[in-house]
PDB file of C-alpha atoms in Angstrom:
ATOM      1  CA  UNK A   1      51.197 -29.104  71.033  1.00  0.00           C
ATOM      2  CA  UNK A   2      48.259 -26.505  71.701  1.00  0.00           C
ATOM      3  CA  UNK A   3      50.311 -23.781  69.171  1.00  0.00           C
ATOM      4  CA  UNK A   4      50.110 -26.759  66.801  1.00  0.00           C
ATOM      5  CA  UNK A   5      46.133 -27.244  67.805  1.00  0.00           C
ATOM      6  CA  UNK A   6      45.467 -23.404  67.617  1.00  0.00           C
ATOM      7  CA  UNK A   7      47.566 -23.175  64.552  1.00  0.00           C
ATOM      8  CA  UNK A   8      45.737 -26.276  62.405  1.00  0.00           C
ATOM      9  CA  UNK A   9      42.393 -24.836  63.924  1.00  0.00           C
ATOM     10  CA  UNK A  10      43.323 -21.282  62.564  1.00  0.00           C
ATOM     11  CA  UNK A  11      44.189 -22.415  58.819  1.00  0.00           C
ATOM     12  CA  UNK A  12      41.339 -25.206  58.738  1.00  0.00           C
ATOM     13  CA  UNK A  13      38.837 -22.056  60.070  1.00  0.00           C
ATOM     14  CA  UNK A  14      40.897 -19.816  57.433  1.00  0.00           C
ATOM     15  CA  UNK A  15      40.276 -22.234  54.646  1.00  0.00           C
ATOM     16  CA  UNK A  16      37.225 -23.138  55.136  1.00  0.00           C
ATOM     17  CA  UNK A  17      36.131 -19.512  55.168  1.00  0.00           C
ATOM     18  CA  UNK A  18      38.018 -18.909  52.284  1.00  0.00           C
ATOM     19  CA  UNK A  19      36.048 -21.747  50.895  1.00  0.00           C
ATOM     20  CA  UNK A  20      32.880 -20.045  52.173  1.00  0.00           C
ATOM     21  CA  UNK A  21      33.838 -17.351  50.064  1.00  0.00           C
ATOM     22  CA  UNK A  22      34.819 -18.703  47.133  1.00  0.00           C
ATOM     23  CA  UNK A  23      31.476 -20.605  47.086  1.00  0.00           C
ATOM     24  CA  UNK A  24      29.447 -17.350  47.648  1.00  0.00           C
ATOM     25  CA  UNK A  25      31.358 -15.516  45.168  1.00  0.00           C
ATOM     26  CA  UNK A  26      30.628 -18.153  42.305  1.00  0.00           C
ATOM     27  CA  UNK A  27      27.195 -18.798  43.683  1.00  0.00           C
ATOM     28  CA  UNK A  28      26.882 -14.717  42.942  1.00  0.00           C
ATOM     29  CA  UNK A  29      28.615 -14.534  39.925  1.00  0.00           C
ATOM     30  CA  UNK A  30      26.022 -17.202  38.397  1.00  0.00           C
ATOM     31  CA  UNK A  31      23.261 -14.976  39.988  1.00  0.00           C
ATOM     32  CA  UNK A  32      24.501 -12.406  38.398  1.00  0.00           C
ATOM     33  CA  UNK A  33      24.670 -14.198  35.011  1.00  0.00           C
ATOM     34  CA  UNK A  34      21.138 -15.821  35.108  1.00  0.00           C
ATOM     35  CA  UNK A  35      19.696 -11.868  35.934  1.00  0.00           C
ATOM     36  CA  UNK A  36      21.897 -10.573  33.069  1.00  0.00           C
ATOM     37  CA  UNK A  37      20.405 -13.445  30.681  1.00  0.00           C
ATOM     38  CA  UNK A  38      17.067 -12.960  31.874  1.00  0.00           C
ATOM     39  CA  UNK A  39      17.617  -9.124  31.533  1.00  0.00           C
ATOM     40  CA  UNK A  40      19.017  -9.219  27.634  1.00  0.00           C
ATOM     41  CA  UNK A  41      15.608 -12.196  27.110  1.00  0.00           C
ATOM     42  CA  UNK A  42      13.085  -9.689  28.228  1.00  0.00           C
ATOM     43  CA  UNK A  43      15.327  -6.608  26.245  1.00  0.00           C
ATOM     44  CA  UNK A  44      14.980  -8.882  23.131  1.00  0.00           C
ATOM     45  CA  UNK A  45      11.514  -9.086  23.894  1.00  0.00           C
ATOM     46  CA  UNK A  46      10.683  -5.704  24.593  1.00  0.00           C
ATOM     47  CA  UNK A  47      12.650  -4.856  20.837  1.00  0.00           C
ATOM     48  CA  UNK A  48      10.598  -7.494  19.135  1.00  0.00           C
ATOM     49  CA  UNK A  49       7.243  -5.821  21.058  1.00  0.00           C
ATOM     50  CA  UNK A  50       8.757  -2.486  19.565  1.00  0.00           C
ATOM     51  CA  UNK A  51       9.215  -3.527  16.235  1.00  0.00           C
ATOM     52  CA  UNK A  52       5.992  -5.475  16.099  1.00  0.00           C
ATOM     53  CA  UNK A  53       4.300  -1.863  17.235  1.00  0.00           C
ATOM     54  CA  UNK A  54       6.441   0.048  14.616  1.00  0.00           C
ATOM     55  CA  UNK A  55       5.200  -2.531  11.881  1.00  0.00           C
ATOM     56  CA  UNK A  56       1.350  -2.160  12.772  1.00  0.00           C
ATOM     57  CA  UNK A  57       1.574   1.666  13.239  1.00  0.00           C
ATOM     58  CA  UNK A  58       2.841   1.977   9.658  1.00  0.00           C
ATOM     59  CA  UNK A  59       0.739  -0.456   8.178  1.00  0.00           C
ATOM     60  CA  UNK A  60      -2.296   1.630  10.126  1.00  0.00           C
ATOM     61  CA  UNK A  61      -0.444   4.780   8.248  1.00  0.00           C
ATOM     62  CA  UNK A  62      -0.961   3.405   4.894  1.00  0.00           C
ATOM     63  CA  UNK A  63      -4.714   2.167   5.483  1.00  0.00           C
ATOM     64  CA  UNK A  64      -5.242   5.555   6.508  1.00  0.00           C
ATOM     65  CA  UNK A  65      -3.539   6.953   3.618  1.00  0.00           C
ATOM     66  CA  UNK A  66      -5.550   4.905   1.394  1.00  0.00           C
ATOM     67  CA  UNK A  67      -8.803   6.044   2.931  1.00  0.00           C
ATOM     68  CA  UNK A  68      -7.810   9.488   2.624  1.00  0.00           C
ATOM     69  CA  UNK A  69      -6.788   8.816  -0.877  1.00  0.00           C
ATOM     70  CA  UNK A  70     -10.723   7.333  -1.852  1.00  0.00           C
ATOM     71  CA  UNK A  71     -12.034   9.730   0.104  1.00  0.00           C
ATOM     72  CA  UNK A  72     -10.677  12.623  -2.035  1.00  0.00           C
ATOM     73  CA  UNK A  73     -11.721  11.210  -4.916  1.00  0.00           C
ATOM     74  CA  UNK A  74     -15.160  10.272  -4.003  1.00  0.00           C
ATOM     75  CA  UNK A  75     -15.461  14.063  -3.037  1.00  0.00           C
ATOM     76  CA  UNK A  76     -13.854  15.234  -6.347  1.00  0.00           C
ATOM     77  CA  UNK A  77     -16.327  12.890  -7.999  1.00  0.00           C
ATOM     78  CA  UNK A  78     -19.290  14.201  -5.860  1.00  0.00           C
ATOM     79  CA  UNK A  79     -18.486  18.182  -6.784  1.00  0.00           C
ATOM     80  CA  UNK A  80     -17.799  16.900 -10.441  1.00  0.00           C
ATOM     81  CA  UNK A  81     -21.585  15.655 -10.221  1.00  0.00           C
ATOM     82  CA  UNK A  82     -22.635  18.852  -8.577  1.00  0.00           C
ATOM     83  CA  UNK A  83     -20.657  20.709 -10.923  1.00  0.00           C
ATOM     84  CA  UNK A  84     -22.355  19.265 -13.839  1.00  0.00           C
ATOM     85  CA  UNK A  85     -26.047  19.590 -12.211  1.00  0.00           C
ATOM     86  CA  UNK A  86     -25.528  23.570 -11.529  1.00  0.00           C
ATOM     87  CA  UNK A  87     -26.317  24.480 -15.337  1.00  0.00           C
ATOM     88  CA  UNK A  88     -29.930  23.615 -14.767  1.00  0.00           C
ATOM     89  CA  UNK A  89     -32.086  21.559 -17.124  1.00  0.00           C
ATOM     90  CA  UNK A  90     -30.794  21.627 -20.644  1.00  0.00           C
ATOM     91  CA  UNK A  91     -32.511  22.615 -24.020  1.00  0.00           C
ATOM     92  CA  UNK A  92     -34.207  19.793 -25.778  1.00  0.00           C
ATOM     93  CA  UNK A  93     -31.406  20.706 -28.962  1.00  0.00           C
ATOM     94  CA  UNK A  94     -28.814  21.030 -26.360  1.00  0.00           C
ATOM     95  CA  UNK A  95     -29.600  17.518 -24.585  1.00  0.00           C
ATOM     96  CA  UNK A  96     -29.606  15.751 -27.787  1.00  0.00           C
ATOM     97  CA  UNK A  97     -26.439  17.182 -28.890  1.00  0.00           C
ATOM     98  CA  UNK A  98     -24.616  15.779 -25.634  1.00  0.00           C
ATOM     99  CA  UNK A  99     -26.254  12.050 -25.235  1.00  0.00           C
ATOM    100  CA  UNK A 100     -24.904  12.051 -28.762  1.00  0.00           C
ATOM    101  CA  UNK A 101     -21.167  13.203 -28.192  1.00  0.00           C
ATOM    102  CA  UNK A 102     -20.127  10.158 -26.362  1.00  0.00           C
ATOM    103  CA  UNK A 103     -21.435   7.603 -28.926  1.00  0.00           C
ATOM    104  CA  UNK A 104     -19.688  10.004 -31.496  1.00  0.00           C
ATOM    105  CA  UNK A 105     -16.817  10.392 -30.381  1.00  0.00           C
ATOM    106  CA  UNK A 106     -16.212   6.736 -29.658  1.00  0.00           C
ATOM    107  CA  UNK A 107     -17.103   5.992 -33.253  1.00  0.00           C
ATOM    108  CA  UNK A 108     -14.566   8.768 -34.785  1.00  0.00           C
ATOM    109  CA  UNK A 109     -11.697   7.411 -32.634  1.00  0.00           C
ATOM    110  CA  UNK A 110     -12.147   4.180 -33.829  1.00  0.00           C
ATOM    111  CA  UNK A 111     -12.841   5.208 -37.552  1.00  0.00           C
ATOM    112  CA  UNK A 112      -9.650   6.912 -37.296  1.00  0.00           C
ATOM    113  CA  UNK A 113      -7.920   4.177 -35.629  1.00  0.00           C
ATOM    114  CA  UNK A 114      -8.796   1.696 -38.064  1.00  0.00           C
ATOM    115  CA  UNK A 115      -8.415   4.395 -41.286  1.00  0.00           C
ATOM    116  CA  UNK A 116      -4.739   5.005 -39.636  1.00  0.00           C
ATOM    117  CA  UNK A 117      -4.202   1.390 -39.393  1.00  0.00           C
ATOM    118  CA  UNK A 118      -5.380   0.845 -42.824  1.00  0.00           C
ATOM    119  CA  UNK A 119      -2.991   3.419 -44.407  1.00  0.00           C
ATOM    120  CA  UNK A 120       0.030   2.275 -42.376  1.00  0.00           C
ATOM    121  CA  UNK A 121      -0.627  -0.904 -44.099  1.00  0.00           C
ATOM    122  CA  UNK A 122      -1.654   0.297 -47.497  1.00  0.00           C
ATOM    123  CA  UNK A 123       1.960   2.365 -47.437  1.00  0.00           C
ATOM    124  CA  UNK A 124       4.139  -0.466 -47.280  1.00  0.00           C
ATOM    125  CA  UNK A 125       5.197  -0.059 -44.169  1.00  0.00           C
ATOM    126  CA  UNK A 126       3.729  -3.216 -42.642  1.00  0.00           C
ATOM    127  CA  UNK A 127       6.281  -3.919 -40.394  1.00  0.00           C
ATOM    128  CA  UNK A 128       5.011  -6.254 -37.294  1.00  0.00           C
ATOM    129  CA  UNK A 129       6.322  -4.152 -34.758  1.00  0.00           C
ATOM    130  CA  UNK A 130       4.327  -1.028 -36.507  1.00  0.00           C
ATOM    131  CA  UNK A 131       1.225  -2.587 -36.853  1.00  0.00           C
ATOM    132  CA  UNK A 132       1.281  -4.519 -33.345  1.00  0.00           C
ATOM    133  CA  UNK A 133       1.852  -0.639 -32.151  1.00  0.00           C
ATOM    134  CA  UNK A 134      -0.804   0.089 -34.191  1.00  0.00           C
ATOM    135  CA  UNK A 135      -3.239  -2.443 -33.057  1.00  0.00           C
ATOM    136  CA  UNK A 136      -1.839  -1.721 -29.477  1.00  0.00           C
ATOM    137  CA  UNK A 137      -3.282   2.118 -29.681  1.00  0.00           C
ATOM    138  CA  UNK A 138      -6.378   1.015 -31.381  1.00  0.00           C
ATOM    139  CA  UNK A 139      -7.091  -1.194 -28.489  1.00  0.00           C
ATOM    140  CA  UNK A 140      -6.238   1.423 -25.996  1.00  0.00           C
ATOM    141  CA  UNK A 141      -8.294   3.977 -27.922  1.00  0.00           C
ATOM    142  CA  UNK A 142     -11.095   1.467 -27.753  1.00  0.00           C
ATOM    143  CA  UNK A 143     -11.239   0.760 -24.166  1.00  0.00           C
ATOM    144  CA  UNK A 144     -10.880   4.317 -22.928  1.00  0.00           C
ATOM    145  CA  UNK A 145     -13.690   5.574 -24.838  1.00  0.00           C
ATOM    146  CA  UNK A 146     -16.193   2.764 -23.854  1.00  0.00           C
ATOM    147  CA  UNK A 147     -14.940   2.775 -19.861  1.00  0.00           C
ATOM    148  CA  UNK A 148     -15.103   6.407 -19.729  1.00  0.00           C
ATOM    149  CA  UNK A 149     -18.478   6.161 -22.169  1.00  0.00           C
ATOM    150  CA  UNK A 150     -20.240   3.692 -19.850  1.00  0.00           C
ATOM    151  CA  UNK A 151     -18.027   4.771 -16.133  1.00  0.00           C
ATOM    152  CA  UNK A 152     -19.431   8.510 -16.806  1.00  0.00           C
ATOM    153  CA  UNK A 153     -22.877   6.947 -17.353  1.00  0.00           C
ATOM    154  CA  UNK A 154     -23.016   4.520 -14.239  1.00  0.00           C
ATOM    155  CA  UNK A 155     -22.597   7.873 -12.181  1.00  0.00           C
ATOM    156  CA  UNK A 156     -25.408   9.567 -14.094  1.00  0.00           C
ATOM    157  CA  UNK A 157     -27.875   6.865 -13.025  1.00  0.00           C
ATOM    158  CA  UNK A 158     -26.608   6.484  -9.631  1.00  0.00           C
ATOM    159  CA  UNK A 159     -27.341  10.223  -9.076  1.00  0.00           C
ATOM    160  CA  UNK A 160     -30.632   9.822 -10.717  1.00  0.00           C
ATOM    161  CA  UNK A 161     -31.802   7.157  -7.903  1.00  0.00           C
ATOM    162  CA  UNK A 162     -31.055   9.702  -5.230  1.00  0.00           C
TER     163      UNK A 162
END
């Protein structure tokens, strides 16, 4: 009877070691699978974090690129000015001559916009498409001349207040 004792003492020891085991190797396996999720959470963060910083640094590249862009211009507008100023004072016959070529050349475009127009018409060859081209370029013609007429002339005054 005591090799039966030490023998059902061995395998009830044995199994519940085994047991032991077993329980510590599934309590570490779902360790180890709670770190790995929390691991791939804070990965998935980290690449959102990334992309987030990869989003602002190009949008930071384009406002930059934007500035630079007006600020070239402004300084191509500001030697134009200078440009213009180096000749000095004008003649009196001279001056005239250019606060008229503006106004005059506005008024021949459109003369020969509407005199163009007015022969397309005349010739026969009124077809809509032709004369909504035509009315198309007059209008163009029209608005370039009086935004660059009046745009050229807000600069002059602005550089006359300084």
């Amino acid at each position: 009877m005591a090799f039966l004792s030490l023998a059902a003492g061995a395998l009830t020891g044995g199994g519940f070691s085994l047991l032991t085991k077993g329980v510590d190797l599934i309590d570490r396996h779902l360790k180890h699978k709670q770190e790995t999720a929390i691991r791939k959470a804070d990965y998935a963060h980290e690449l959102l974090l990334l992309d987030k910083q990869g989003e602002l640094a190009a949008a930071q590249l384009e406002t930059e690129r934007e500035i630079a862009i007006i600020d070239g211009n402004a300084q191509t507008l500001s030697a134009s000015y200078e440009h213009d100023a180096s000749y000095g004072t004008p003649s009196r016959v001279v001056g005239t001559v250019l606060r008229f070529f503006r106004p005059l050349l506005t008024l021949l475009l459109l003369g020969a916009s509407v005199w163009g127009m007015y022969r397309l018409i005349q010739a026969g060859h009124a077809e809509p498409e032709l004369i909504a081209s035509a009315v198309d370029g007059l209008l163009y013609l029209t608005s370039t001349s009086i935004s660059w007429w009046f745009g050229d002339r807000s600069g002059e005054k602005n550089a006359a207040r300084k």
